[in-house]
């Protein structure tokens, strides 16, 4: 503020990701709680994808793919625990695993096609 | 049918995700050709973490991570929630104008009761505080922004879905009914046990919504702790940190310990309801819920009251023409309340038959917590004593705060005494007690802040006469409604009922009249607020309250003054000189507030 009083009304700051992180949480919670497969998958994708985007944007990580891999590993572990241990919440477990797989595929695709494109320009 | 539903849901979800992705791609593209300020170096400069120029309109509000914008969003959100919760209770009070069931069914009354409580505490109370703290803490401590601007935005955006989930039972969704558990969500009722209808998914949705607001509050708290510890300007030391920042810091600490516990308890309840666990259905499960809930619940009441106390400690001295009396002791009492508030929770459980020795110790701590609260009260009174008092609207609300807080606090001390509590527990006396605090004090401090800083966040001035009408109607309405409730409690009227014995009718009617007076006052407020924001006279003076005359200017007004001047001169050169001749202080001084 001190350097540039008055400037603050020119919206120094914006990021598209927070809204979607915030939307991803309730959607995935609803999906997992009520066992609604598409909501669970979509919500987790939205949540993890936005986290990855935000990490990249803020410069906490160098590459998007690495955070996506980590996030998808966490989901794999969580989904596996739900589906294949005595917790035995099979639908929810598979939904989480599906989200993990999609995240991984999406990450690789993004890395191969989209990101390279941008670098080239 | 089943499969069709799933299919539809999948398609919907897919379309939604693709839309989001497309939208993000556009934003990201647009960002890639926005020149980066600060040299445009691609790398780790601090400036680069957010774009410097922003879109206009709706997109600006959806993407903002500026602490002031987020403060405004919190403010709008909480005022909408206040209106919703307020209209709910107006319906309830009208129902209570006669002893039998007339306007609302008993179950609908219970639904409104539940939603009113949760809305006011979690969707109005906590967010209105966050509105002030987001906007003003960085200004007061001379920070550029919050420590984690994006987390800040996430914390806000969790709230609208939270509200929708909490209110979901009222929407016309097939097979979903509103929760009727009351805000305390006591098991076994809330676990869906028994012949009632609380197994309904509406309760799950409410629990999820509550969970979201808890996550939001926790994120905000972490952010404030980090900001106040690490982002202070070097001129702002612990010794001259302002009182509002102290209360927000303490409040954030309380949130950090209290809200995650509520979140866990809610998850356990959800597991009990949906996945057949038995946390709360085994022997002792019901009392377990009460312990978990109140271990959160009592600190929550101080989470709600400490920052309003900070606002009053900040605003009241400005219009008394002197510094806050005993600044240090106000800070110490804030910290003392913060610590003690975790040691009193079982005063909500005196009537449950817990061990009498435990009860006695909780009684002792509950009485002890009255001491730091009284220290603050005496300090406010002493600050005004012989002061040069200016009865502006924010000052009136501050004085109203002190007055109502005294009644709310004293009734609380009585409740903390076991023999008295055993008689008054679950009567309207309790309702009177905590409404003196939550309406009479917390909401009043909120109004004080809204009026006091109105010029800063709108650039305009409100209409003073309407402000005074708002105050007096609120003050009279609050005291009529809630004092009558104290008396109703003495008479033995139990709380949370839609119907009652005819002997209580007169009192209840008085309370309803009080609530309607409050309603009129708030309608005036809304009109004044909106109309002045759009058409009020523009504030040209950076010191509209003439704080400079008493040397009581604080950092946010200095900032505002500079902002007005740069807007006019479009250059930073003369600022310093002008400021010095204005008589205001350029830096926040030690012991200033
Ligand atoms: C002077 C300090 C205070 C003391 C000693 C005190 C004491 C108590 C006691 C003993 C009860 C339980 C009554 C019962 O259910 O039988 C109670 C209820 C309550 N108090 Fe206070 N209180 C104090 C301040 C506050 C403050 C500052 C707030 C709000 C910010 C507050 C909000 C509440 C609420 C919401 C309840 C009702 C909870 C419920 O059963 O739904 N109290 N208070
Ligand atoms: Cu309490």
XYZ file of C-alpha atoms and ligand atoms in Angstrom:
758
model
C 0.000 0.000 0.000
C 2.704 2.370 1.006
C 4.425 2.646 -2.328
C 1.299 3.083 -4.325
C -1.613 4.491 -2.398
C -4.674 4.782 -4.553
C -3.380 2.199 -6.911
C -5.153 -0.474 -5.011
C -8.392 0.336 -6.747
C -6.889 -0.922 -9.975
C -7.200 -4.534 -8.881
C -3.633 -5.524 -8.569
C -4.576 -9.053 -7.839
C -6.591 -11.815 -9.403
C -6.522 -15.535 -9.900
C -9.099 -17.773 -11.563
C -8.370 -20.854 -9.437
C -9.735 -20.215 -5.919
C -13.396 -20.330 -6.984
C -12.904 -23.746 -8.502
C -10.944 -25.127 -5.593
C -13.805 -24.000 -3.413
C -16.415 -25.551 -5.736
C -14.489 -28.798 -6.007
C -14.656 -29.477 -2.288
C -18.454 -29.507 -1.843
C -19.064 -31.303 -5.135
C -16.678 -34.119 -4.293
C -17.946 -34.283 -0.710
C -21.523 -34.624 -1.951
C -20.490 -37.271 -4.433
C -18.519 -39.302 -1.924
C -21.038 -39.007 0.881
C -24.084 -40.000 -1.136
C -22.200 -42.363 -3.427
C -22.960 -40.351 -6.584
C -20.234 -41.574 -8.929
C -20.174 -38.714 -11.477
C -20.255 -36.012 -8.824
C -17.427 -37.646 -6.909
C -15.240 -37.990 -9.999
C -15.996 -34.521 -11.320
C -15.598 -32.842 -7.979
C -12.242 -34.482 -7.327
C -11.032 -33.580 -10.814
C -12.077 -29.987 -10.335
C -10.504 -29.807 -6.902
C -7.180 -31.444 -7.764
C -6.907 -29.773 -11.150
C -7.434 -26.346 -9.631
C -4.934 -27.053 -6.865
C -2.368 -27.994 -9.500
C -3.166 -24.901 -11.552
C -2.865 -22.689 -8.514
C 0.434 -24.197 -7.423
C 1.832 -23.566 -10.865
C 0.449 -20.069 -11.073
C 1.877 -19.060 -7.726
C 5.254 -20.492 -8.622
C 5.322 -23.027 -5.809
C 6.009 -25.770 -8.354
C 7.793 -25.724 -11.669
C 5.653 -28.122 -13.636
C 1.993 -28.936 -13.590
C 2.504 -32.602 -14.324
C 4.429 -33.262 -11.144
C 1.771 -31.901 -8.832
C -0.877 -33.766 -10.805
C 1.050 -37.009 -10.346
C 1.347 -36.446 -6.618
C -2.339 -35.574 -6.282
C -3.354 -38.572 -8.318
C -1.153 -40.822 -6.185
C -2.924 -39.559 -3.081
C -6.293 -40.238 -4.692
C -5.169 -43.727 -5.773
C -4.180 -44.523 -2.207
C -7.392 -43.118 -0.751
C -9.586 -44.814 -3.356
C -7.749 -48.067 -2.897
C -8.292 -47.890 0.832
C -12.003 -47.275 0.338
C -12.510 -50.025 -2.210
C -10.172 -52.839 -1.213
C -9.916 -52.801 2.575
C -12.579 -53.725 5.091
C -13.977 -50.208 4.809
C -15.564 -51.698 1.701
C -17.135 -48.627 0.131
C -16.691 -49.966 -3.362
C -18.500 -47.382 -5.486
C -16.832 -44.497 -3.709
C -13.468 -46.195 -3.920
C -13.805 -46.743 -7.655
C -14.960 -43.176 -8.149
C -11.845 -41.915 -6.425
C -9.643 -44.247 -8.449
C -11.355 -43.124 -11.639
C -10.658 -39.522 -10.731
C -7.028 -40.411 -10.035
C -6.660 -42.092 -13.419
C -8.327 -39.224 -15.287
C -6.123 -36.757 -13.499
C -3.041 -38.652 -14.572
C -4.201 -38.946 -18.186
C -5.192 -35.301 -18.249
C -1.853 -34.296 -16.817
C 0.102 -36.228 -19.406
C -2.022 -34.892 -22.251
C -1.631 -31.359 -20.992
C 2.102 -31.792 -20.677
C 2.459 -33.280 -24.174
C 0.221 -30.981 -26.152
C -0.896 -27.847 -24.450
C 2.097 -26.785 -22.459
C 4.579 -27.314 -25.298
C 2.367 -25.255 -27.535
C 2.477 -22.356 -25.170
C 6.208 -22.512 -24.759
C 6.616 -22.461 -28.539
C 4.669 -19.214 -28.867
C -34.556 -44.908 -13.978
C -31.490 -45.354 -11.777
C -29.201 -45.609 -14.778
C -30.839 -42.643 -16.484
C -30.236 -40.504 -13.455
C -26.588 -41.478 -13.335
C -26.233 -40.819 -17.044
C -27.799 -37.393 -16.789
C -25.555 -36.564 -13.879
C -22.489 -37.705 -15.773
C -23.358 -35.612 -18.803
C -24.063 -32.604 -16.626
C -20.818 -32.993 -14.762
C -18.891 -33.449 -18.004
C -20.381 -30.370 -19.605
C -19.674 -28.394 -16.460
C -16.053 -29.480 -16.342
C -15.505 -28.710 -20.007
C -17.014 -25.265 -19.572
C -14.735 -24.620 -16.654
C -11.712 -25.825 -18.594
C -12.579 -23.660 -21.598
C -13.098 -20.637 -19.422
C -9.809 -21.206 -17.633
C -8.016 -21.592 -20.938
C -9.336 -18.219 -22.042
C -8.294 -16.545 -18.827
C -4.869 -18.103 -18.933
C -4.419 -17.021 -22.543
C -5.418 -13.527 -21.772
C -2.963 -13.510 -18.921
C -0.145 -14.675 -21.118
C -0.247 -11.500 -23.159
C -0.884 -9.176 -20.254
C 2.455 -7.538 -19.729
C 3.814 -8.434 -16.350
C 4.428 -5.447 -14.198
C 7.757 -5.180 -12.505
C 9.821 -5.828 -15.601
C 8.039 -8.791 -17.048
C 10.741 -11.202 -16.019
C 9.506 -14.755 -16.071
C 10.750 -16.067 -12.832
C 10.248 -15.688 -9.164
C 9.602 -12.001 -8.576
C 6.972 -11.357 -5.967
C 4.923 -9.131 -8.215
C 4.514 -11.828 -10.741
C 2.362 -14.121 -8.675
C -0.721 -12.274 -9.715
C -1.632 -10.266 -12.727
C -1.587 -6.572 -12.288
C -4.524 -5.640 -14.397
C -7.897 -7.102 -13.899
C -11.037 -7.608 -15.846
C -14.127 -5.688 -14.940
C -17.592 -6.691 -13.965
C -18.476 -10.063 -12.596
C -15.176 -11.680 -13.541
C -13.316 -9.264 -11.325
C -15.286 -10.393 -8.292
C -14.968 -14.068 -9.162
C -11.218 -13.936 -9.602
C -10.117 -11.327 -7.109
C -7.532 -12.150 -4.472
C -7.202 -8.551 -3.286
C -7.872 -8.449 0.464
C -10.118 -5.400 0.144
C -12.283 -6.985 -2.541
C -12.526 -10.145 -0.502
C -13.486 -8.096 2.517
C -16.319 -6.579 0.489
C -17.453 -10.011 -0.654
C -17.533 -11.214 2.944
C -19.496 -8.115 3.900
C -22.146 -8.512 1.212
C -22.423 -12.205 1.936
C -22.881 -11.767 5.657
C -25.459 -9.009 5.260
C -27.491 -11.232 2.948
C -27.244 -14.022 5.512
C -28.301 -11.548 8.208
C -31.396 -10.703 6.194
C -32.237 -14.367 5.635
C -31.726 -15.319 9.265
C -33.621 -12.221 10.362
C -36.639 -12.908 8.173
C -36.699 -16.488 9.451
C -36.938 -15.291 13.010
C -39.585 -12.697 12.157
C -41.765 -15.539 10.925
C -41.107 -17.411 14.158
C -41.854 -14.424 16.356
C -45.136 -13.815 14.533
C -46.071 -17.440 15.113
C -45.301 -16.919 18.800
C -47.699 -13.993 19.041
C -50.369 -16.434 20.118
C -50.019 -19.576 22.212
C -51.263 -22.186 19.780
C -50.074 -23.343 16.387
C -51.402 -20.849 13.836
C -49.134 -19.635 11.101
C -46.395 -22.266 10.940
C -46.515 -25.980 11.572
C -44.505 -27.141 14.546
C -42.036 -28.975 12.337
C -41.555 -25.923 10.145
C -41.008 -23.847 13.255
C -38.290 -26.275 14.315
C -36.700 -26.046 10.874
C -36.642 -22.267 11.005
C -35.237 -22.355 14.522
C -32.384 -24.597 13.426
C -31.564 -22.565 10.353
C -31.868 -19.246 12.132
C -29.257 -20.239 14.687
C -26.814 -21.715 12.238
C -27.273 -18.904 9.738
C -26.679 -16.178 12.281
C -23.648 -17.791 13.908
C -21.853 -19.292 10.927
C -23.093 -17.369 7.900
C -23.504 -13.935 9.440
C -21.400 -13.694 12.599
C -18.136 -15.249 11.514
C -18.182 -13.725 7.985
C -19.023 -10.177 9.058
C -15.952 -10.273 11.287
C -13.919 -11.614 8.372
C -15.187 -8.699 6.282
C -13.615 -6.186 8.642
C -10.466 -8.159 9.270
C -9.801 -8.801 5.595
C -10.286 -5.204 4.631
C -8.544 -3.529 7.541
C -5.922 -5.792 9.093
C -3.488 -5.417 6.170
C -4.087 -1.650 6.198
C -3.668 -1.396 9.953
C -0.433 -3.363 10.049
C 0.960 -1.881 6.834
C 0.973 -5.095 4.817
C 0.594 -5.289 1.047
C -2.009 -7.986 1.304
C -2.728 -11.126 3.249
C 0.064 -13.662 3.546
C -1.783 -16.132 1.281
C -4.107 -14.189 -1.007
C -5.380 -17.227 -2.879
C -6.153 -19.198 0.272
C -8.015 -16.107 1.341
C -10.159 -16.277 -1.782
C -10.752 -20.010 -1.361
C -11.877 -19.422 2.219
C -14.488 -16.970 0.998
C -15.714 -19.052 -1.920
C -16.375 -22.029 0.331
C -19.070 -19.998 2.028
C -21.703 -19.636 -0.724
C -21.866 -23.399 -1.348
C -21.933 -23.811 2.429
C -24.959 -21.550 2.692
C -26.760 -23.330 -0.138
C -26.208 -26.679 1.556
C -27.326 -25.388 4.938
C -30.513 -23.962 3.432
C -30.986 -26.846 0.986
C -33.849 -28.338 2.980
C -35.964 -25.261 2.246
C -35.502 -25.493 -1.499
C -38.083 -27.411 -3.493
C -35.976 -30.542 -3.903
C -37.957 -33.783 -3.795
C -37.517 -35.906 -0.652
C -35.353 -33.342 1.121
C -36.648 -31.643 4.254
C -34.905 -29.077 6.424
C -32.971 -30.158 9.495
C -34.775 -29.801 12.812
C -31.930 -30.566 15.151
C -31.416 -27.060 16.578
C -27.991 -25.528 16.136
C -26.475 -27.785 18.799
C -27.288 -30.924 16.779
C -27.561 -33.124 19.851
C -27.458 -36.857 19.279
C -29.350 -39.185 19.189
C -31.865 -36.883 17.442
C -29.301 -35.653 14.910
C -28.021 -39.184 14.347
C -31.431 -39.912 12.861
C -32.285 -42.417 15.560
C -35.868 -43.017 16.587
C -39.193 -42.482 14.928
C -38.575 -38.886 13.859
C -37.704 -37.715 10.368
C -34.156 -36.606 11.050
C -32.701 -39.463 9.011
C -33.534 -37.263 6.033
C -30.718 -36.217 3.712
C -31.510 -32.579 4.499
C -29.642 -33.058 7.760
C -26.636 -34.497 5.904
C -26.625 -31.510 3.582
C -26.728 -29.130 6.504
C -23.856 -30.968 8.170
C -21.826 -30.785 4.970
C -22.523 -27.083 4.676
C -21.472 -26.521 8.244
C -18.332 -28.488 7.600
C -17.512 -26.213 4.671
C -17.938 -23.070 6.725
C -15.619 -24.621 9.308
C -12.953 -25.314 6.702
C -13.372 -21.756 5.500
C -12.954 -20.276 8.975
C -9.868 -22.390 9.626
C -8.215 -21.311 6.384
C -8.946 -17.702 7.213
C -7.506 -18.100 10.695
C -4.243 -19.595 9.445
C -4.001 -16.730 7.009
C -4.504 -14.070 9.663
C -1.984 -15.619 12.010
C 0.602 -15.782 9.223
C -0.219 -12.241 8.091
C -0.012 -10.631 11.505
C 3.191 -12.480 12.346
C 5.066 -12.044 9.094
C 3.615 -9.218 7.015
C 3.769 -6.316 9.446
C 5.449 -3.129 8.329
C 8.673 -2.649 10.249
C 7.151 0.329 12.058
C 4.441 -1.876 13.513
C 5.844 -3.775 16.474
C 4.132 -6.005 19.008
C 4.190 -3.049 21.362
C 2.161 -0.800 19.097
C 0.048 -3.357 17.306
C -3.492 -2.015 17.278
C -6.210 -3.545 19.416
C -8.293 -4.874 16.533
C -5.349 -6.876 15.215
C -4.775 -8.288 18.697
C -8.339 -9.519 18.920
C -8.212 -11.007 15.437
C -4.963 -12.774 16.297
C -6.490 -14.240 19.442
C -9.665 -15.143 17.613
C -7.678 -16.908 14.910
C -5.907 -18.938 17.571
C -9.251 -19.971 19.019
C -10.541 -20.898 15.561
C -7.475 -23.010 14.955
C -8.210 -25.150 17.996
C -12.000 -25.099 17.930
C -13.171 -25.433 14.336
C -11.185 -28.509 13.303
C -12.741 -30.228 16.287
C -16.224 -29.299 15.119
C -15.295 -30.545 11.668
C -14.199 -33.900 13.039
C -17.277 -34.244 15.209
C -19.473 -33.479 12.191
C -17.656 -36.067 10.094
C -18.145 -38.626 12.856
C -21.832 -37.780 12.920
C -22.035 -38.108 9.138
C -20.341 -41.511 9.372
C -22.800 -42.572 12.044
C -25.687 -41.465 9.872
C -24.520 -42.928 6.579
C -21.963 -45.666 7.102
C -23.120 -47.469 10.187
C -20.419 -46.420 12.620
C -21.433 -46.063 16.252
C -19.503 -43.131 17.689
C -22.567 -41.538 19.172
C -24.929 -44.465 19.547
C -22.967 -46.540 22.030
C -23.309 -46.006 25.766
C -22.189 -42.486 26.549
C -22.404 -41.471 22.919
C -24.907 -38.725 23.550
C -22.737 -37.128 26.227
C -19.695 -37.559 23.973
C -21.377 -35.398 21.356
C -22.119 -32.738 23.930
C -18.510 -32.679 25.082
C -17.170 -32.453 21.546
C -19.732 -29.909 20.497
C -19.272 -27.585 23.471
C -15.517 -27.888 23.464
C -15.972 -26.177 20.132
C -19.137 -24.292 21.036
C -17.975 -22.221 23.949
C -14.777 -20.998 22.284
C -17.006 -20.233 19.304
C -18.939 -17.678 21.321
C -15.653 -15.931 22.088
C -14.548 -16.333 18.496
C -17.638 -14.285 17.744
C -17.297 -11.697 20.469
C -13.566 -10.928 20.663
C -13.195 -9.097 17.316
C -16.334 -7.027 17.938
C -14.760 -6.097 21.260
C -11.710 -5.098 19.241
C -13.839 -2.909 16.960
C -15.380 -1.205 19.965
C -11.977 -0.756 21.592
C -10.810 0.861 18.376
C -13.814 3.042 17.563
C -15.070 4.107 20.970
C -11.932 6.091 21.971
C -12.044 8.017 18.647
C -15.339 9.589 19.643
C -14.423 9.994 23.285
C -11.545 12.198 22.240
C -8.946 10.197 24.113
C -6.888 7.057 23.923
C -8.189 3.748 25.113
C -7.779 3.575 28.854
C -5.435 0.777 29.935
C -4.586 -0.425 26.443
C -2.252 -3.100 27.789
C -4.861 -4.520 30.086
C -7.362 -4.725 27.284
C -4.823 -6.802 25.352
C -4.054 -8.984 28.371
C -7.722 -9.563 29.028
C -8.197 -10.550 25.380
C -5.461 -13.151 25.728
C -6.815 -14.305 29.085
C -10.281 -14.797 27.633
C -8.733 -16.706 24.760
C -7.047 -19.168 27.098
C -9.866 -19.492 29.617
C -12.521 -19.996 26.977
C -11.299 -23.548 26.471
C -11.884 -24.394 30.120
C -15.556 -23.658 30.544
C -17.398 -25.776 28.014
C -19.196 -28.040 30.476
C -21.212 -25.105 31.843
C -23.526 -25.984 28.974
C -23.851 -29.474 30.440
C -24.555 -28.820 34.122
C -27.936 -30.477 33.818
C -26.721 -33.655 32.137
C -25.712 -35.427 35.320
C -21.949 -35.256 34.830
C -19.713 -35.744 37.861
C -20.419 -32.978 40.412
C -16.700 -32.426 41.026
C -16.180 -31.725 37.338
C -19.175 -29.467 37.384
C -17.738 -27.430 40.222
C -14.444 -26.879 38.446
C -16.218 -25.722 35.303
C -18.288 -23.392 37.409
C -15.119 -21.891 38.891
C -13.509 -21.241 35.516
C -16.767 -19.854 34.114
C -16.959 -17.366 36.940
C -13.294 -16.519 36.444
C -13.783 -15.654 32.773
C -16.111 -12.881 33.859
C -13.100 -11.052 35.295
C -11.243 -10.245 32.052
C -14.612 -9.427 30.454
C -15.263 -6.974 33.259
C -11.782 -5.485 32.867
C -12.649 -4.598 29.301
C -16.005 -3.166 30.268
C -14.485 -0.933 32.924
C -11.827 0.196 30.485
C -14.447 1.258 27.948
C -16.394 3.119 30.592
C -13.256 4.792 31.914
C -12.286 5.805 28.411
C -15.558 7.663 28.068
C -15.405 9.129 31.566
C -14.883 12.889 31.305
C -14.142 12.403 27.636
C -15.185 14.701 24.872
C -17.938 12.427 23.636
C -19.370 12.832 20.147
C -22.571 10.848 19.689
C -22.092 9.857 16.083
C -23.866 6.747 14.839
C -20.825 4.468 15.253
C -20.318 5.826 18.754
C -23.958 5.214 19.643
C -23.591 1.616 18.550
C -20.419 1.296 20.642
C -22.170 2.600 23.722
C -25.086 0.295 22.974
C -22.589 -2.536 22.763
C -21.206 -1.797 26.219
C -24.658 -1.494 27.731
C -25.968 -4.696 26.188
C -22.772 -6.564 26.902
C -23.134 -5.783 30.583
C -26.620 -7.290 30.720
C -25.564 -10.266 28.611
C -22.476 -10.828 30.723
C -24.201 -10.535 34.068
C -26.937 -12.970 33.058
C -24.107 -15.269 31.934
C -22.454 -15.141 35.327
C -25.712 -16.182 36.927
C -26.000 -19.105 34.544
C -22.482 -20.152 35.419
C -23.607 -20.818 38.954
C -24.713 -24.450 39.103
C -27.770 -24.148 41.362
C -29.146 -21.255 39.335
C -28.411 -22.965 36.061
C -30.273 -26.092 37.100
C -33.395 -23.960 37.322
C -32.856 -21.721 34.330
C -31.267 -24.194 31.928
C -33.227 -24.633 28.702
C -35.533 -21.743 29.487
C -35.917 -18.452 27.678
C -33.509 -16.967 30.207
C -30.658 -18.614 28.283
C -32.060 -17.297 25.022
C -32.208 -13.823 26.537
C -28.650 -14.135 27.844
C -26.971 -15.046 24.626
C -29.030 -12.757 22.453
C -27.979 -9.795 24.552
C -24.499 -10.776 23.449
C -24.982 -11.942 19.879
C -27.528 -9.325 18.829
C -26.995 -6.610 21.420
C -23.224 -6.706 21.316
C -21.831 -8.536 18.288
C -24.284 -7.191 15.730
C -24.043 -3.717 17.294
C -20.266 -3.712 16.952
C -20.720 -4.849 13.365
C -22.945 -1.832 12.718
C -20.478 0.445 14.470
C -17.773 -0.785 12.111
C -20.002 -0.545 9.051
C -20.842 3.089 9.789
C -17.388 4.082 11.004
C -15.585 2.831 7.908
C -18.395 3.578 5.450
C -16.407 6.473 3.893
C -13.396 4.220 3.313
C -15.083 1.407 1.480
C -17.732 3.397 -0.368
C -16.042 6.782 -0.732
C -19.325 8.313 0.397
C -21.139 9.303 3.569
C -24.316 7.730 4.941
C -27.332 9.718 6.073
C -26.795 10.517 9.703
C -30.421 10.928 10.713
C -31.319 7.530 9.338
C -28.278 6.100 11.101
C -29.589 7.397 14.402
C -33.039 5.973 13.708
C -31.400 2.661 13.001
C -29.551 2.793 16.292
C -32.457 3.755 18.486
C -34.878 1.253 16.944
C -32.238 -1.466 17.295
C -31.460 -0.532 20.875
C -35.096 -0.396 21.946
C -36.027 -3.500 19.968
C -33.137 -5.511 21.363
C -33.788 -4.591 24.952
C -37.528 -5.116 24.708
C -37.267 -8.482 22.985
C -34.515 -9.984 25.032
C -35.259 -8.547 28.430
C -38.727 -9.996 28.150
C -37.081 -13.317 27.360
C -35.071 -13.124 30.568
C -38.330 -12.626 32.451
C -40.028 -15.439 30.518
C -37.187 -17.671 31.626
C -37.738 -16.747 35.266
C -41.359 -17.679 34.729
C -40.322 -21.134 33.543
C -41.013 -20.849 29.812
C -38.882 -23.548 28.126
C -36.979 -22.598 24.984
C -37.385 -24.012 21.446
C -41.169 -24.477 21.445
C -43.605 -23.307 18.801
C -46.519 -23.303 21.245
C -46.856 -22.388 24.908
C -49.214 -22.064 27.846
C -51.570 -19.062 27.688
C -50.042 -17.569 30.855
C -46.959 -16.576 28.844
C -48.904 -14.865 26.076
C -48.407 -11.226 27.118
C -44.656 -11.602 27.471
C -44.372 -13.378 24.170
C -46.382 -10.679 22.470
C -44.061 -8.039 23.885
C -41.085 -9.974 22.526
C -42.763 -10.120 19.129
C -43.342 -6.361 19.193
C -39.657 -5.920 20.011
C -38.680 -8.119 17.098
C -40.870 -6.070 14.763
C -39.254 -2.853 16.008
C -35.914 -4.456 15.203
C -37.208 -5.335 11.749
C -38.195 -1.724 11.038
C -34.779 -0.557 12.234
C -32.984 -2.955 9.933
C -35.147 -1.930 6.979
C -34.043 1.639 7.579
C -30.466 0.398 7.707
C -30.746 -1.387 4.372
C -32.276 1.664 2.735
C -29.664 4.011 4.172
C -26.834 1.670 3.302
C -27.810 1.044 -0.300
C -29.044 4.524 -1.097
C -26.019 6.255 0.436
C -23.636 3.880 -1.285
C -25.159 4.763 -4.629
C -25.992 8.426 -4.139
C -24.523 9.668 -0.877
C -22.304 12.760 -0.868
C -18.745 11.969 -1.926
C -16.181 12.138 0.857
C -13.418 14.523 -0.094
C -11.727 14.808 3.252
C -9.416 11.950 4.166
C -10.320 12.440 7.796
C -14.128 12.648 7.835
C -14.312 12.025 11.592
C -11.770 14.756 12.394
C -9.631 12.282 14.249
C -6.571 14.380 13.488
C -7.758 17.081 15.881
C -7.343 14.751 18.824
C -4.281 13.011 17.382
C -6.266 9.811 17.125
C -5.778 9.002 13.458
C -5.054 5.348 12.704
C -3.259 3.765 9.789
C -6.323 2.934 7.696
C -7.410 6.603 7.640
C -3.908 7.700 6.764
C -4.043 5.260 3.908
C -7.431 6.581 2.865
C -6.203 10.161 2.940
C -3.229 9.288 0.751
C -5.496 7.434 -1.576
C -7.765 10.464 -1.993
C -4.811 12.743 -2.562
C -3.141 10.547 -5.124
C -6.421 10.300 -6.897
C -6.464 14.092 -7.120
C -2.847 14.982 -7.752
C -1.937 11.832 -9.614
C 1.542 12.016 -8.223
C 3.150 10.902 -5.044
C 5.438 13.839 -4.445
C 3.607 16.277 -2.223
C 1.861 13.692 -0.157
C 4.225 13.612 2.752
C 4.302 17.377 3.140
C 0.526 17.677 3.034
C 0.125 14.990 5.589
C 2.443 16.692 8.015
C 0.594 20.007 7.830
C -2.692 18.291 8.372
C -1.844 17.603 11.974
C -2.555 13.922 11.615
C 0.013 11.388 12.570
C 1.871 9.759 9.764
C 2.704 6.624 11.695
C 0.617 4.731 14.150
C 2.065 5.569 17.481
C 2.706 3.301 20.398
C -0.259 2.839 22.704
C -2.280 4.706 20.175
C -5.277 2.533 20.249
C -19.370 -13.431 31.005
C -19.172 -14.521 30.396
C -20.224 -15.574 30.132
C -20.664 -16.537 30.959
C -20.214 -16.779 32.385
C -21.637 -17.318 30.243
C -22.314 -18.398 30.757
C -23.195 -19.181 30.047
C -23.803 -20.383 30.528
C -23.550 -20.999 31.888
C -24.619 -20.868 29.571
C -25.427 -22.155 29.607
C -26.811 -21.894 29.981
C -27.652 -23.134 29.898
O -27.838 -23.680 28.791
O -28.155 -23.565 30.932
C -24.516 -19.990 28.484
C -25.202 -20.158 27.321
C -24.886 -19.478 26.173
N -24.010 -18.420 26.075
Fe -22.979 -17.557 27.583
N -21.775 -16.818 29.005
C -20.909 -15.764 28.886
C -20.700 -15.015 27.788
C -21.197 -15.339 26.558
C -20.819 -14.698 25.359
C -19.773 -13.612 25.225
C -21.548 -15.276 24.366
C -21.595 -14.992 22.885
C -20.711 -14.427 22.187
C -22.367 -16.267 24.943
C -23.215 -17.077 24.233
C -23.940 -18.089 24.767
C -24.790 -18.955 23.990
C -24.963 -18.933 22.470
C -25.407 -19.813 24.872
C -26.489 -20.819 24.566
C -26.030 -22.085 24.049
C -27.202 -22.981 23.810
O -27.574 -23.718 24.730
O -27.761 -22.972 22.703
N -22.159 -16.277 26.288
N -23.647 -18.956 28.776
Cu -20.416 -21.219 27.129
